[in-house]
Short mmCIF file of C-alpha atoms in Angstrom, two decimals:
data_model
loop_
_atom_site.label_atom_id
_atom_site.label_comp_id
_atom_site.label_asym_id
_atom_site.label_seq_id
_atom_site.Cartn_x
_atom_site.Cartn_y
_atom_site.Cartn_z
CA LEU A 1 80.23 125.45 101.66
CA LYS A 2 78.60 122.44 103.93
CA GLN A 3 78.45 120.69 100.49
CA SER A 4 81.97 120.58 99.17
CA GLY A 5 83.39 117.70 100.93
CA LEU A 6 79.84 115.94 99.43
CA LEU A 7 80.77 117.23 96.17
CA TRP A 8 83.85 116.79 96.25
CA TYR A 9 83.13 112.86 96.90
CA ASN A 10 80.48 113.13 94.35
CA LYS A 11 83.03 114.00 91.38
CA LEU A 12 85.61 111.84 92.67
CA LYS A 13 82.90 109.06 92.58
CA GLU A 14 81.97 109.95 89.42
CA ILE A 15 85.24 110.11 87.71
CA LEU A 16 86.11 106.28 89.25
CA LEU A 17 83.20 104.64 87.77
CA SER A 18 83.57 106.37 84.72
CA ILE A 19 86.82 104.69 84.04
CA SER A 20 85.35 100.93 85.35
CA PHE A 21 86.17 100.71 89.16
CA GLU A 22 83.53 99.54 91.35
CA GLN A 23 82.33 100.88 94.76
CA ASN A 24 82.72 98.77 97.41
CA LEU A 25 79.54 97.33 98.65
CA TYR A 26 80.42 97.66 102.24
CA GLU A 27 82.63 100.97 102.59
CA GLN A 28 81.11 103.71 99.78
CA CYS A 29 84.74 105.21 100.64
CA CYS A 30 86.52 102.18 98.70
CA PHE A 31 86.93 101.37 95.10
CA ASN A 32 88.28 99.11 92.84
CA ILE A 33 89.30 97.84 89.51
CA ASN A 34 90.84 94.46 87.65
CA LYS A 35 93.00 95.61 85.19
CA ASN A 36 95.35 93.61 83.05
CA ASN A 37 94.96 90.54 85.96
CA LYS A 38 96.10 93.30 88.73
CA ASN A 39 94.04 94.75 91.09
CA ILE A 40 93.67 98.50 92.08
CA ILE A 41 92.15 99.69 94.79
CA VAL A 42 91.55 103.45 95.99
CA GLY A 43 90.26 104.47 99.05
CA ILE A 44 88.85 107.94 99.40
CA TYR A 45 89.35 110.64 102.87
CA VAL A 46 87.99 114.14 102.29
CA ASP A 47 90.59 115.09 99.19
CA ASP A 48 93.54 112.59 99.64
CA LEU A 49 93.40 109.17 97.68
CA PHE A 50 94.91 106.32 98.94
CA ILE A 51 95.88 104.05 95.64
CA LEU A 52 97.01 100.44 96.34
CA THR A 53 98.48 98.34 93.49
CA LYS A 54 101.61 96.11 93.05
CA ASN A 55 101.69 97.42 88.98
CA LYS A 56 103.42 100.31 88.04
CA HIS A 57 101.39 100.47 85.13
CA ASP A 58 98.32 100.44 86.53
CA GLU A 59 99.32 102.89 89.24
CA ASP A 60 100.44 105.90 86.41
CA TRP A 61 97.43 104.80 84.07
CA LEU A 62 95.07 105.92 87.14
CA ILE A 63 97.57 109.11 87.91
CA LYS A 64 97.26 109.86 84.08
CA MET A 65 93.21 109.48 84.60
CA LEU A 66 93.07 111.39 87.28
CA LYS A 67 94.95 113.89 86.06
CA HIS A 68 92.86 114.19 83.21
CA ASN A 69 89.43 115.02 84.49
CA LEU A 70 91.08 117.33 87.56
CA LYS A 71 93.37 118.98 85.62
CA GLU A 72 96.09 119.85 88.72
CA ILE A 73 96.85 116.78 91.67
CA THR A 74 99.76 116.18 94.04
CA ILE A 75 101.00 113.22 94.16
CA ASN A 76 102.91 111.63 97.25
CA LYS A 77 104.74 108.78 96.25
CA ASN A 78 106.91 108.12 99.28
CA ASN A 79 107.65 104.62 101.17
CA LYS A 80 106.64 106.54 104.55
CA PHE A 81 103.51 108.62 105.18
CA GLN A 82 100.65 109.97 107.27
CA PHE A 83 97.18 108.81 106.25
CA LEU A 84 93.97 109.43 109.12
CA GLY A 85 96.80 110.03 112.00
CA MET A 86 98.56 106.52 110.66
CA ASN A 87 102.20 106.21 109.90
CA PHE A 88 102.42 104.00 107.12
CA ASN A 89 105.76 102.44 106.28
CA LEU A 90 106.16 100.55 103.13
CA SER A 91 110.00 100.82 102.65
CA MET A 92 110.34 96.99 103.71
CA LYS A 93 110.02 94.08 101.52
CA ASN A 94 106.67 92.81 101.90
CA LYS A 95 105.94 94.43 105.05
CA ILE A 96 103.49 97.34 105.69
CA THR A 97 104.05 98.59 109.51
CA ILE A 98 101.13 101.36 110.78
CA ASP A 99 101.44 103.65 114.14
CA ASN A 100 100.22 105.95 115.27
CA LYS A 101 102.98 107.45 117.12
CA ASN A 102 102.84 111.27 116.35
CA TYR A 103 99.47 110.67 117.72
CA ILE A 104 100.38 108.80 120.99
CA GLU A 105 103.18 111.32 121.44
CA ASN A 106 101.03 114.37 121.51
CA LEU A 107 98.30 112.89 123.47
CA LEU A 108 100.87 112.26 126.20
CA LYS A 109 102.49 115.74 125.87
CA ASP A 110 99.10 117.32 126.19
CA GLU A 111 98.16 115.00 129.37
CA ASN A 112 101.32 115.79 130.54
CA ILE A 113 102.18 112.19 131.29
CA ASN A 114 106.14 111.16 132.10
CA GLU A 115 105.89 107.94 133.60
CA SER A 116 105.39 104.19 132.32
CA VAL A 117 103.81 101.50 133.35
CA ASN A 118 104.15 97.65 131.61
CA THR A 119 100.29 96.85 131.41
CA PRO A 120 97.48 99.11 130.36
CA ALA A 121 95.12 97.98 133.06
CA SER A 122 95.87 96.68 136.65
CA ASN A 123 93.96 93.38 138.20
CA ASN A 124 91.03 95.85 139.08
CA ILE A 125 90.15 97.00 136.41
CA LEU A 126 86.75 96.14 136.29
CA PHE A 127 86.30 96.42 140.26
CA VAL A 128 83.68 99.64 140.41
CA ASN A 129 83.55 101.70 143.37
CA GLU A 130 79.89 102.62 143.89
CA LEU A 131 80.66 105.41 147.19
CA GLU A 132 83.21 107.32 145.11
CA ASP A 133 82.36 110.57 144.13
CA ILE A 134 81.86 111.49 139.91
CA LEU A 135 83.91 113.87 138.83
CA CYS A 136 82.91 117.39 138.02
CA GLU A 137 81.22 118.24 134.90
CA GLU A 138 84.68 119.97 133.49
CA GLU A 139 87.14 116.82 134.74
CA GLN A 140 84.04 114.25 133.12
CA ASN A 141 84.89 116.07 129.85
CA LYS A 142 87.91 116.02 130.26
CA ILE A 143 88.42 112.08 130.94
CA ARG A 144 85.99 111.38 128.15
CA SER A 145 87.47 113.48 125.20
CA ILE A 146 90.76 111.52 126.57
CA THR A 147 89.09 107.85 126.78
CA TYR A 148 87.53 108.69 123.04
CA LYS A 149 91.08 109.75 121.74
CA LEU A 150 92.27 106.34 123.73
CA MET A 151 89.38 104.40 121.22
CA TYR A 152 90.59 105.71 118.41
CA LEU A 153 93.79 104.22 118.80
CA ALA A 154 92.46 100.91 120.40
CA THR A 155 90.78 100.57 116.85
CA ARG A 156 93.51 101.37 115.13
CA THR A 157 96.70 100.42 115.70
CA ARG A 158 96.59 99.07 119.61
CA PRO A 159 94.73 96.63 120.44
CA ASP A 160 96.42 95.96 123.50
CA ILE A 161 95.06 98.70 124.81
CA TYR A 162 91.50 97.67 123.87
CA PHE A 163 90.16 95.94 126.48
CA ALA A 164 91.18 98.08 129.17
CA VAL A 165 89.57 101.27 127.23
CA ASN A 166 86.29 99.17 126.22
CA HIS A 167 85.64 99.09 130.17
CA LEU A 168 86.35 102.97 130.32
CA CYS A 169 83.85 103.93 127.77
CA THR A 170 81.31 102.24 129.82
CA LYS A 171 81.23 104.92 132.19
CA ILE A 172 81.16 107.49 130.12
CA ASN A 173 78.57 110.30 132.40
CA LYS A 174 79.55 109.08 135.19
CA TYR A 175 83.70 109.18 136.06
CA THR A 176 85.29 108.85 139.38
CA LEU A 177 88.83 109.46 140.55
CA ASP A 178 89.08 105.59 140.32
CA ASP A 179 88.13 105.91 136.71
CA LYS A 180 90.89 108.83 136.04
CA ARG A 181 93.42 106.98 137.62
CA LYS A 182 92.57 103.88 134.74
CA VAL A 183 92.69 106.22 131.97
CA ASN A 184 96.17 107.64 133.40
CA ARG A 185 97.12 104.23 133.67
CA VAL A 186 96.61 103.44 130.05
CA LEU A 187 98.47 106.68 128.74
CA LYS A 188 101.54 105.51 131.30
CA TYR A 189 101.45 102.10 129.46
CA LEU A 190 101.51 104.01 126.05
CA HIS A 191 104.15 106.15 126.99
CA GLY A 192 106.05 102.88 127.80
CA THR A 193 105.20 101.30 124.32
CA VAL A 194 105.41 103.94 121.95
#
């Protein structure tokens, strides 16, 4: 059971390579092929495939090949869908929008955030009060968990919070009450911008 993910990945990789796809040198879960002067890109995440192509014929060809090798597959061809916790909207001509609205709303709900602020950090974001007591271990773990979630957002769809969150990551083993306030400020900023 532990190896099932790897076995599945190896099966998909074998299929894609057998139909002339090439594995990306930098990201092993991405494959591409040039067919009929059109580029098809396939991204793999666990048991999901993300297929990008402009040509309907190439898309149909790839789906046919996957069905032939896997027998049964589920296909989602909506213009709006979720992938890796992100919402993709392909319904507008020549434009793709990506957001983490559901992820943010769940985070705000979990932390009971109902207020908004205009910026993710105040002017004293870099100020460190060395005299302030470090939070108890339970609070440390909670703030650490929220900070990890914020870093996920900052590196995916919300670069506007990156500076504040990156600073908070430097405090990962010694959060204080002031750091907790800084985390809450980022959350309040997200509340106002979601």
